[in-house]
Amino acid sequence: MKNAGSAQILAGLNTEQHAAVTSDAQQLVIRAGAGSGKTRVLTRRIAYGAANDLLDPRRVLALTFTRKAAGELNHRLRQLGLRHSAAAGTFHAIALTQLRRKWEQTGTAAPTLLDRKFGFVARLVPRVNDRTTPLDLVAEIEWAKARRIQPDRYSEAARDHDRKPPLEPDQVAHIYEQYEEAKAKRNLIDFDDILILCGRMLQRDRNAAEAFRWSFRHIFVDEFQDVNPLQFALLKVFVGPDPNLCVVGDSRQAIYAWNGADSSYLDDFNEHFPDAQVVSLRQNYRSTPEILRCASAVLPAHDSLEPTLPSGPAPTIASHLDDKAEARAIARALRNKHGGRTKWRNMAVLVRTNAQVALLAEALSDADVPVAARGEGKLIERPEVLDAIDAIRRSGQPLTEALDDLSARVAMGNDDDSDSDPVDFADPEAPTGPDDDDAESGRESERRQLLNAFVRLGRDHLAIDPNATLQSFIEALKTGANEAATASGDRVDVTTFHQAKGLEWDVVHVAGMERGLSPIGHAKTPDAVAEEHRLIYVALTRARRHLHLHWANERRFGDRKSNRKPSPMLDDIGAAARGDDPRRARSTSAKKAASLRKGMTSRNGGPRMKAIQDESDPVFQALKKWRLAIARAHDVPAFVVFNDKTLHAIAQGRPDDKESLLDVSGVGPAKAEQYGDDVLRLVAEAVLLPNP
């Protein structure tokens, strides 16, 4: 294919994109918002430089964070006619290539790559603490190495960064030191060592460094907000004293600080490269104005993106009785949309934790919705579940007894029956965190969730077949989920917020928008909460035209039921979905409630009501549904709880505390005490729903 000419390369670019592509700056930072065409700009800048002899594409290196992203860059460059495509790869792949070349040249025996740390670290964990999982320690070691923190500095750094390690910081530091010593004795290196050794080699070997910089004279970095200190240090060595560097990123999508990433390298790029030019891409080509308004409400401190698509339907927020009802409602919505000729593959369900992926994938499959559980696979394929299956098989117990024992061990925090070394299933891109509002270790909680999901599905299977065996249950798990998906690539994606980054769909359902999940329960510091907001922003901006958010009043975690509250972020999202200014929503809502309370009292002090009673009011409907459930539970007529007139008064007044609730006609002190908490919760939740 002939190389594209300048006119063809620049065709269709907006003013900001054109400036980024044609800039002659030696150091350029492109701040690219979600859906603003960053990959398009990155590849066209390379193609434009090649077309105008500003660079040799064979001397270009594009650094990415995934092999998939590297492949996409090369594919687009080939579409632009570049016969000699740029080199594209991850930091680790490029660094390992340089090290292998050096080892071959010097005849040095290459060390063995330790790609599974779990069992290696497990041997170093003190047996006095049965609740500490080696995964938590692996995460701490990886975090420390990503931030270039040595064992002797770990304790101080952990305190400075408000870390909540699984053991005392000094104990973690000791295990970290033992880990490094054990690797050195056995000539092992881990993934972080690859970057460390490559940087050290290039710093010490001037010829190797010059050869690298001659081969790669022009360096591009994608998703620069995800760079960690170790990667940035290596990048500085790569570019040398006369850098030709272009980076692309968006600090609004910085969602890996928990894993060591530091978006300040993007925010403060000019401090590191004072001569750098900055170009911002602010026009969004992916989502409707309504979706962008909701996403911007989550990050009010950031400038909003400029929509280019026409107006679309308002995003919706729905509450459900429990997580099963939530899954059924999502399944119905997906099937209805598919019946309207939307392809399955153009729809997705996004969740905060991996355990939600497993449960939703099973529920949707049961409803004949073809599912692709992106990134995580089926529940039956999870290593921790495979370990549990192996333990049950070795025990020889009947399935029902084995599930009871497993459930009890999980609840006690002692479910590891394996005689062999555990398998490391840590995923550097997977989210961590508990289901509820506690500060339990994220990885430990994630493991418990998955095992509880396994127990729950096993009991569901036994309810269908009381004589089920372990083997029949496994076969049911294998054939039930994704059965329809195996015949076609047209499937609904069910995946986590983290895994969804970089993807997009016409229709997106976000499940589990509850306090304790979004934001996650262990996000206690301001920085951690801010990252949770960015994570929701990423989830919302995956939607092109239809966005639906869901939360459940009750959620099951194994044998435990937990009452849930809506995510505090839904307040601003709901205001934006209604077209209100989210920054003023809370104050306006409070003033409106006060005004309504004042208007509910007549001149003689007696309560009064508006003449018009809106039967479709979502607050009234929620209260009516709640009243019916209470009446049935107590075997009394519904009006004994509250009559319709009182429910209408509550719906119109929107009381937000018990004092204002007592102002409502028909609500006395006894009923306010008995039902007040439920009523106030229902009012607060229902007002988040967009107008029908």
XYZ file of C-alpha atoms in Angstrom:
692
model
C 0.000 0.000 0.000
C 1.262 3.434 -0.880
C 2.023 5.780 1.988
C -0.756 8.259 2.689
C -0.044 11.864 1.704
C -0.304 14.812 4.079
C -3.735 15.864 2.847
C -5.113 12.374 3.365
C -3.526 12.091 6.807
C -4.947 15.423 7.950
C -8.388 14.866 6.484
C -11.192 14.983 9.031
C -9.105 16.271 11.928
C -10.495 19.032 14.112
C -8.403 22.084 14.998
C -6.937 20.580 18.172
C -6.173 17.232 16.533
C -4.560 19.005 13.583
C -2.324 20.968 15.957
C -1.243 17.795 17.755
C -0.481 15.937 14.533
C 1.488 18.744 12.839
C 3.320 20.222 15.845
C 7.082 20.374 15.329
C 7.760 20.305 19.088
C 10.483 17.865 20.139
C 8.614 17.228 23.367
C 4.833 17.159 23.126
C 2.154 16.218 25.652
C -1.342 15.562 24.316
C -4.055 15.721 26.971
C -6.710 13.585 25.342
C -10.132 13.262 26.956
C -12.249 10.131 26.681
C -13.473 9.565 23.131
C -11.420 12.442 21.742
C -9.509 10.345 19.192
C -6.157 9.927 20.935
C -5.111 6.787 19.043
C -6.098 8.451 15.792
C -3.925 11.457 16.644
C -0.995 9.330 17.801
C -0.883 7.216 14.657
C -1.464 10.159 12.319
C 1.344 12.110 13.962
C 3.685 9.235 13.143
C 2.297 8.945 9.596
C 2.476 12.718 9.056
C 6.073 12.776 10.224
C 6.928 9.930 7.849
C 5.135 11.559 4.910
C 7.050 14.811 5.421
C 10.465 13.259 6.196
C 10.295 14.489 9.766
C 10.920 11.001 11.084
C 11.812 7.528 9.908
C 9.026 5.163 11.049
C 11.659 2.451 11.475
C 13.175 4.630 14.204
C 9.904 5.079 16.103
C 9.105 3.303 19.373
C 5.570 3.391 20.752
C 5.351 2.312 24.376
C 2.018 0.910 25.559
C 0.674 -0.905 28.599
C -0.860 -3.900 26.841
C 0.031 -6.042 23.840
C -3.445 -5.374 22.490
C -2.816 -1.620 22.435
C 0.499 -2.180 20.656
C -1.221 -4.334 18.037
C -3.904 -1.692 17.493
C -1.267 0.998 16.898
C 0.508 -1.113 14.289
C -2.778 -2.010 12.601
C -3.734 1.639 12.228
C -0.297 2.568 10.930
C -0.576 -0.116 8.262
C -3.962 1.302 7.296
C -2.220 4.613 6.769
C 0.125 2.906 4.324
C 3.308 2.656 6.396
C 5.202 -0.309 4.977
C 7.790 -0.109 7.755
C 5.660 0.069 10.855
C 6.938 1.559 14.076
C 8.059 -0.708 16.881
C 5.306 -0.955 19.459
C 5.329 -2.860 22.706
C 4.957 -2.718 26.459
C 7.645 -1.315 28.744
C 8.431 -4.839 29.927
C 8.657 -6.339 26.433
C 11.008 -3.629 25.173
C 13.163 -3.791 28.304
C 13.428 -7.586 28.203
C 14.472 -7.461 24.554
C 17.348 -5.109 25.431
C 18.460 -7.297 28.328
C 18.426 -10.498 26.272
C 20.513 -8.838 23.589
C 23.050 -7.786 26.202
C 23.127 -11.225 27.823
C 23.701 -12.878 24.451
C 26.486 -10.461 23.547
C 28.315 -11.033 26.834
C 27.575 -14.739 27.134
C 25.828 -14.168 30.450
C 23.424 -16.845 31.646
C 19.968 -15.277 31.607
C 18.146 -15.379 34.943
C 14.862 -17.239 35.225
C 11.705 -15.142 35.166
C 9.563 -15.561 38.282
C 6.147 -14.982 36.758
C 4.162 -16.422 39.700
C 5.046 -14.925 43.051
C 2.270 -16.386 45.206
C 3.902 -19.634 46.262
C 7.308 -17.993 46.513
C 6.040 -15.338 48.941
C 3.732 -17.773 50.784
C 6.754 -19.532 52.284
C 7.850 -16.240 53.861
C 4.533 -15.428 55.565
C 4.618 -15.903 59.350
C 2.323 -18.741 60.395
C 1.108 -16.802 63.405
C -1.254 -14.797 61.205
C -3.626 -17.181 59.438
C -5.739 -14.343 58.028
C -2.886 -12.846 56.015
C -2.939 -13.956 52.407
C 0.298 -13.959 50.411
C -1.567 -12.064 47.689
C -1.723 -9.014 49.928
C 2.024 -9.189 50.456
C 2.661 -9.663 46.750
C 0.593 -6.526 46.107
C 2.613 -4.545 48.644
C 5.916 -5.686 47.178
C 4.763 -4.835 43.664
C 3.545 -1.432 44.809
C 6.873 -0.702 46.510
C 8.949 -1.766 43.521
C 6.761 0.207 41.116
C 7.495 3.286 43.221
C 11.229 2.452 43.468
C 11.030 1.861 47.212
C 13.663 -0.455 48.666
C 12.898 -2.779 51.627
C 14.701 -0.525 54.105
C 12.448 2.397 53.107
C 9.171 0.524 52.909
C 7.904 1.183 56.447
C 8.342 4.929 56.180
C 6.890 5.052 52.644
C 3.860 2.972 53.612
C 3.033 5.396 56.404
C 3.600 8.416 54.158
C 1.208 7.008 51.528
C -1.448 5.877 54.038
C -1.042 2.254 53.013
C -2.961 -0.392 54.941
C -0.635 -3.394 54.647
C -1.741 -6.869 55.761
C 0.949 -6.947 58.464
C 2.810 -4.316 60.408
C 4.966 -2.239 58.011
C 8.182 -3.507 59.589
C 7.050 -7.105 59.071
C 6.202 -6.422 55.430
C 9.589 -4.773 54.975
C 11.295 -7.866 56.417
C 9.381 -10.214 54.101
C 10.152 -7.914 51.158
C 13.862 -8.080 52.019
C 13.731 -11.888 52.323
C 11.939 -12.074 48.976
C 14.687 -10.079 47.244
C 17.444 -12.133 48.874
C 15.796 -15.441 47.949
C 15.450 -14.383 44.315
C 19.081 -13.337 44.129
C 20.279 -16.681 45.542
C 18.281 -18.628 42.936
C 19.050 -16.290 40.013
C 15.403 -15.316 39.618
C 13.944 -11.992 38.482
C 10.367 -10.708 38.550
C 8.673 -8.345 36.111
C 9.704 -5.227 38.005
C 13.329 -6.429 37.998
C 13.216 -6.398 34.178
C 12.705 -2.632 34.203
C 15.240 -2.088 36.971
C 17.931 -4.168 35.263
C 17.336 -2.605 31.858
C 17.623 0.923 33.227
C 20.755 -0.003 35.154
C 22.305 -1.652 32.096
C 21.706 1.368 29.846
C 23.047 3.752 32.479
C 26.242 1.741 32.909
C 26.815 0.795 29.261
C 27.167 3.955 27.182
C 27.442 2.044 23.921
C 24.238 0.121 24.595
C 22.421 3.337 25.478
C 23.600 5.105 22.336
C 22.661 2.112 20.190
C 19.182 2.115 21.703
C 18.704 5.859 21.116
C 19.941 5.538 17.530
C 17.466 2.716 16.888
C 14.601 4.558 18.554
C 15.018 8.275 17.934
C 11.344 9.109 18.340
C 9.471 7.748 21.348
C 5.715 7.850 21.869
C 3.946 6.793 25.057
C 0.244 5.964 25.190
C -1.917 6.197 28.368
C 0.772 8.259 30.060
C -1.368 8.784 33.181
C -0.715 5.116 34.017
C 3.081 5.428 34.170
C 4.611 4.545 37.524
C 7.885 5.939 38.937
C 9.857 2.876 37.856
C 8.602 3.123 34.274
C 9.168 6.871 34.191
C 12.758 6.425 35.380
C 13.336 3.910 32.571
C 11.719 6.275 30.058
C 14.144 9.033 31.069
C 17.008 6.646 30.351
C 15.443 5.654 27.018
C 15.141 9.227 25.719
C 18.493 10.417 27.017
C 19.689 14.029 27.260
C 18.111 15.159 23.951
C 14.602 13.701 24.077
C 12.262 13.431 21.123
C 9.161 12.441 23.027
C 5.399 12.554 22.554
C 3.047 11.352 25.283
C -0.736 10.991 25.298
C -2.917 10.688 28.385
C -5.883 11.812 30.440
C -5.602 12.363 34.189
C -9.393 11.895 34.448
C -8.791 8.250 33.581
C -5.998 7.638 36.096
C -7.274 4.505 37.846
C -4.148 2.569 38.827
C -2.649 4.576 41.700
C -3.358 1.589 43.968
C -0.883 -0.341 41.821
C 1.802 2.361 41.881
C 0.818 4.532 38.891
C 1.400 8.267 39.283
C -0.590 10.622 37.057
C 1.470 13.598 38.270
C 3.985 12.757 35.521
C 1.279 13.763 33.045
C -0.065 16.685 35.072
C 3.431 18.091 35.696
C 5.009 17.088 32.387
C 6.525 20.542 31.863
C 8.426 20.294 35.128
C 10.272 17.277 33.743
C 10.472 18.572 30.172
C 10.379 22.407 30.376
C 10.342 22.921 26.600
C 7.347 20.691 26.027
C 4.319 21.939 24.111
C 0.854 21.055 25.430
C -2.169 20.316 23.235
C -5.571 19.423 24.696
C -8.177 17.367 22.851
C -11.523 18.406 24.284
C -14.054 17.277 21.708
C -15.721 13.941 22.379
C -16.829 11.796 19.437
C -18.119 8.823 21.417
C -20.954 9.753 23.791
C -24.133 11.789 23.695
C -24.273 15.135 25.544
C -26.499 13.555 28.190
C -23.933 10.851 28.985
C -21.057 13.325 29.070
C -23.008 15.558 31.438
C -23.447 12.649 33.872
C -19.776 11.664 33.596
C -18.656 15.252 34.187
C -20.824 15.412 37.303
C -18.595 12.759 38.883
C -15.487 14.915 38.353
C -16.732 18.495 38.810
C -13.205 19.880 39.268
C -12.278 18.971 35.691
C -13.298 20.760 32.540
C -16.164 19.069 30.731
C -15.644 17.504 27.327
C -17.388 19.091 24.356
C -19.945 16.724 22.793
C -20.129 16.360 19.018
C -22.914 13.770 18.796
C -26.597 14.718 18.688
C -28.729 14.569 21.812
C -29.872 11.157 23.011
C -31.977 9.570 25.756
C -31.354 10.586 29.353
C -29.336 8.091 31.422
C -31.428 6.232 33.980
C -30.948 5.152 37.578
C -32.893 2.180 38.928
C -33.053 0.598 42.374
C -33.869 -3.093 42.886
C -34.997 -5.192 45.833
C -31.829 -7.294 45.770
C -28.925 -8.349 43.555
C -30.938 -11.135 41.916
C -33.669 -8.671 40.959
C -30.976 -6.353 39.645
C -29.539 -9.097 37.419
C -32.991 -10.105 36.148
C -33.869 -6.512 35.322
C -30.608 -6.037 33.423
C -31.177 -9.287 31.536
C -34.690 -8.171 30.538
C -33.400 -4.798 29.389
C -30.670 -6.430 27.300
C -33.123 -8.834 25.673
C -35.565 -6.042 24.917
C -32.811 -3.953 23.360
C -31.621 -6.932 21.334
C -35.194 -7.431 20.154
C -34.998 -3.872 18.902
C -32.137 -4.990 16.641
C -29.191 -3.944 18.781
C -26.443 -6.552 18.482
C -25.401 -8.306 21.673
C -21.791 -7.238 21.149
C -22.836 -3.579 21.227
C -24.000 -3.914 24.847
C -22.120 -4.340 28.114
C -22.626 -4.714 31.852
C -19.905 -3.073 33.940
C -19.169 -3.776 37.610
C -16.626 -2.792 40.238
C -15.381 -6.241 41.359
C -14.561 -9.556 39.731
C -17.059 -11.442 41.909
C -19.887 -9.399 40.384
C -18.695 -10.461 36.929
C -19.091 -14.130 37.827
C -22.568 -13.799 39.330
C -23.966 -11.536 36.618
C -22.537 -13.699 33.848
C -24.285 -16.729 35.317
C -27.563 -14.841 35.774
C -27.571 -13.460 32.233
C -26.720 -16.850 30.779
C -29.667 -18.351 32.663
C -31.831 -15.744 30.910
C -30.455 -16.844 27.510
C -28.375 -13.714 27.108
C -25.064 -14.733 25.459
C -22.242 -13.578 27.683
C -18.565 -12.811 27.286
C -17.034 -12.355 30.746
C -14.164 -10.281 29.394
C -10.776 -10.734 30.961
C -11.784 -12.960 33.844
C -13.349 -15.988 32.191
C -16.001 -18.149 33.825
C -16.217 -18.640 37.559
C -15.182 -22.256 37.013
C -11.923 -21.046 35.461
C -10.814 -18.926 38.414
C -7.742 -20.424 40.133
C -9.126 -19.971 43.640
C -12.283 -21.847 42.614
C -10.220 -24.584 40.983
C -8.292 -24.946 44.243
C -11.581 -25.273 46.144
C -12.828 -27.915 43.698
C -9.612 -29.867 44.129
C -9.954 -29.721 47.931
C -13.577 -30.938 47.754
C -12.609 -33.760 45.418
C -9.850 -34.910 47.782
C -12.141 -34.744 50.816
C -14.585 -37.244 49.317
C -17.500 -35.462 51.013
C -20.968 -35.253 49.473
C -21.432 -31.954 47.644
C -23.861 -30.486 50.172
C -21.522 -31.161 53.118
C -18.479 -29.936 51.219
C -20.195 -26.655 50.340
C -21.260 -26.168 53.964
C -17.689 -26.745 55.152
C -16.243 -24.411 52.511
C -18.736 -21.702 53.439
C -17.815 -22.023 57.112
C -14.076 -21.885 56.370
C -14.494 -18.788 54.207
C -16.489 -17.092 56.963
C -13.713 -17.939 59.460
C -10.987 -16.797 57.092
C -9.399 -20.256 56.916
C -10.305 -21.903 53.629
C -6.924 -23.048 52.345
C -6.890 -26.867 52.498
C -4.377 -27.297 49.738
C -1.238 -29.306 50.433
C 0.500 -27.830 47.409
C 1.701 -24.339 46.771
C -1.142 -22.028 45.832
C -1.290 -20.657 42.330
C -0.657 -16.957 41.817
C -3.736 -15.533 40.141
C -2.927 -11.857 40.708
C -3.867 -9.675 37.752
C -2.043 -6.316 37.653
C -5.050 -4.749 35.925
C -7.767 -6.304 38.097
C -9.512 -4.213 40.749
C -9.274 -5.090 44.391
C -11.599 -4.402 47.240
C -14.260 -5.745 49.573
C -17.980 -5.825 48.977
C -19.082 -3.976 52.090
C -18.153 -0.887 54.099
C -15.209 -2.352 55.922
C -11.477 -1.961 55.485
C -10.707 -5.649 54.973
C -7.915 -6.384 52.534
C -9.102 -5.935 48.976
C -7.547 -9.064 47.537
C -8.663 -11.208 50.479
C -12.187 -9.917 50.119
C -12.153 -10.547 46.370
C -11.095 -14.160 46.983
C -13.864 -14.621 49.544
C -16.426 -13.160 47.164
C -15.530 -15.627 44.449
C -15.626 -18.602 46.805
C -18.935 -17.414 48.218
C -20.243 -17.130 44.660
C -19.150 -20.722 44.039
C -20.957 -21.905 47.200
C -24.082 -19.989 46.272
C -24.237 -21.462 42.767
C -23.600 -24.929 44.196
C -26.561 -24.613 46.527
C -28.717 -23.332 43.677
C -27.718 -26.429 41.702
C -28.569 -28.692 44.660
C -31.986 -27.056 44.873
C -32.604 -28.267 41.316
C -30.932 -31.657 41.799
C -30.717 -32.753 45.469
C -28.600 -35.760 44.424
C -26.066 -33.659 42.549
C -22.403 -34.594 42.797
C -19.362 -32.395 42.509
C -18.853 -33.619 38.945
C -22.425 -32.871 37.871
C -22.140 -29.395 39.400
C -18.885 -28.734 37.528
C -20.450 -29.881 34.282
C -23.416 -27.596 34.885
C -21.075 -24.654 35.445
C -19.127 -25.434 32.286
C -22.123 -25.904 30.019
C -24.440 -23.288 31.492
C -22.412 -20.096 31.266
C -21.483 -18.864 27.801
C -23.285 -21.756 26.107
C -24.880 -19.456 23.542
C -21.686 -17.490 23.248
C -19.589 -20.370 21.991
C -21.533 -20.491 18.744
C -21.121 -16.814 17.927
C -18.943 -13.827 18.656
C -22.075 -11.744 19.189
C -22.125 -11.563 23.002
C -22.790 -9.110 25.799
C -19.606 -8.107 27.595
C -19.717 -8.413 31.379
C -16.567 -6.936 32.834
C -15.069 -4.722 35.523
C -14.571 -0.980 35.299
C -10.823 -1.516 35.072
C -11.086 -4.050 32.259
C -13.522 -1.800 30.367
C -11.004 1.021 30.031
C -10.307 1.697 26.357
C -13.521 -0.010 25.202
C -16.932 1.338 24.232
C -20.475 0.107 23.556
C -23.769 1.583 22.359
C -25.561 0.394 25.504
C -23.941 0.214 28.949
C -25.504 -1.028 32.190
C -23.520 -0.220 35.348
C -24.478 -2.601 38.163
C -23.845 -2.316 41.900
C -23.826 1.468 42.208
C -23.839 1.208 45.987
C -21.876 2.607 48.867
C -19.177 0.043 49.590
C -18.828 -0.933 45.922
C -18.752 2.461 44.203
C -16.833 3.872 45.942
C -15.255 0.674 47.223
C -15.413 0.148 50.968
C -11.682 0.295 51.614
C -11.266 3.677 49.867
C -10.790 5.697 53.039
C -8.306 8.420 52.096
C -9.137 11.446 49.917
C -6.813 10.154 47.196
C -8.454 6.724 47.208
C -11.952 8.212 47.041
C -10.852 10.500 44.191
C -9.637 7.464 42.266
C -13.019 5.789 42.777
C -14.646 8.836 41.186
C -12.291 8.575 38.226
C -13.134 4.890 37.955
C -16.851 5.674 37.699
C -16.015 8.363 35.144
C -14.253 5.718 33.064
C -17.261 3.400 33.355
C -19.778 6.069 32.324
C -17.735 7.252 29.355
C -17.748 3.753 27.848
C -21.366 4.340 26.738
C -22.098 5.797 23.332
C -25.863 6.351 23.448
C -27.646 4.479 26.244
C -26.492 4.498 29.874
C -28.322 2.730 32.719
C -27.170 2.618 36.347
C -28.449 0.099 38.902
C -28.196 -0.561 42.601
C -29.753 -3.112 44.958
C -31.354 -2.560 48.363
C -29.997 -5.934 49.480
C -27.006 -7.916 48.292
C -25.862 -11.404 49.224
C -22.260 -12.183 50.054
C -22.170 -15.943 50.479
C -24.609 -16.759 53.288
C -24.749 -13.165 54.482
C -27.311 -10.615 53.370
C -26.324 -6.973 53.495
C -28.623 -3.973 53.369
C -27.261 -1.503 50.842
C -27.357 2.242 50.319
C -27.052 4.042 46.989
C -23.659 5.367 46.001
C -23.247 9.003 47.062
C -22.172 9.687 43.487
C -25.709 8.951 42.295
C -26.862 12.272 43.731
C -24.830 14.288 41.225
C -25.343 11.769 38.423
C -29.097 11.841 38.949
C -29.130 15.643 38.910
C -27.159 15.669 35.671
C -29.461 13.048 34.136
C -32.412 15.338 34.863
C -30.585 18.222 33.236
C -29.867 20.047 36.505
C -26.564 21.654 37.392
C -24.995 18.900 39.546
C -22.877 21.419 41.444
C -26.034 23.116 42.710
C -28.198 20.019 43.010
C -27.702 19.367 46.691
C -28.232 22.963 47.822
C -31.226 23.372 45.512
C -32.707 20.112 46.774
C -32.333 21.249 50.374
C -33.948 24.646 49.659
C -36.785 22.976 47.775
C -37.425 20.574 50.636
C -37.466 23.437 53.152
C -39.842 25.416 50.962
C -42.153 22.438 50.554
C -42.148 21.799 54.278
C -43.073 25.424 54.870
C -45.838 25.231 52.259
C -47.322 22.138 53.850
C -48.464 24.122 56.911
C -51.522 26.387 56.775
C -51.873 29.722 58.527
C -53.530 28.133 61.535
C -50.710 25.656 61.900
C -52.643 22.718 60.480
C -51.131 20.638 57.669
C -52.459 20.962 54.137
C -51.761 19.386 50.735
C -51.764 20.395 47.112
C -54.945 19.540 45.311
C -53.115 17.601 42.589
C -51.828 14.153 43.555
C -49.342 12.711 41.068
C -49.808 8.938 40.952
C -46.740 8.556 38.688
C -44.397 10.305 41.127
C -41.454 7.883 41.631
C -41.331 8.754 45.344
C -45.019 7.917 45.753
C -44.608 4.674 43.802
C -41.606 3.625 45.907
C -43.468 4.394 49.124
C -46.540 2.520 47.954
C -44.462 -0.565 47.099
C -42.732 -0.400 50.468
C -46.074 -0.004 52.290
C -47.450 -3.143 50.632
C -44.423 -5.187 51.723
C -44.720 -3.949 55.316
C -48.460 -4.621 55.419
C -48.011 -8.173 54.153
C -45.207 -8.840 56.609
C -47.409 -7.745 59.532
C -50.647 -9.184 58.077
C -52.512 -5.856 58.284
C -54.351 -3.710 55.722
C -52.094 -1.281 53.866
C -53.841 1.839 55.187
C -52.887 0.825 58.740
C -49.267 1.603 57.850
C -50.009 4.895 56.020
C -52.965 5.915 53.906
C -52.619 7.216 50.348
C -53.116 10.822 51.444
C -50.127 10.585 53.775
C -47.975 8.916 51.124
C -48.803 11.725 48.694
C -47.894 14.293 51.336
C -44.552 12.605 51.930
C -43.879 12.404 48.180
C -44.672 16.083 47.708
C -42.773 17.288 50.763
C -39.640 15.180 50.220
C -38.719 15.183 53.946
C -35.035 14.638 54.607
C -35.029 14.172 58.386
C -37.414 12.982 61.080
C -38.258 16.520 62.134
C -39.548 17.365 58.660
C -41.252 13.959 58.444
C -43.275 14.827 61.561
C -44.583 17.913 59.729
C -46.458 15.624 57.331
C -50.154 15.046 57.985
C -50.738 11.479 59.160
C -47.230 10.947 60.564
C -47.106 10.945 64.337
C -44.213 10.256 66.720
C -44.954 6.516 66.925
C -45.001 5.986 63.162
C -42.017 8.277 62.683
C -40.082 6.117 65.138
C -41.322 2.833 63.637
C -41.078 3.647 59.930
C -39.066 6.869 59.739
C -35.714 5.414 58.716
C -37.269 3.372 55.905
C -39.354 6.280 54.625
C -36.457 8.742 54.608
C -34.233 6.218 52.827
C -36.871 5.569 50.157
C -37.401 9.297 49.587
C -33.653 9.918 49.279
C -33.227 7.019 46.844
C -36.280 7.686 44.701
C -35.481 11.353 44.077
C -32.268 10.259 42.353
C -34.274 8.737 39.507
C -34.525 10.840 36.347
C -38.001 12.022 35.474
C -39.809 9.428 33.314
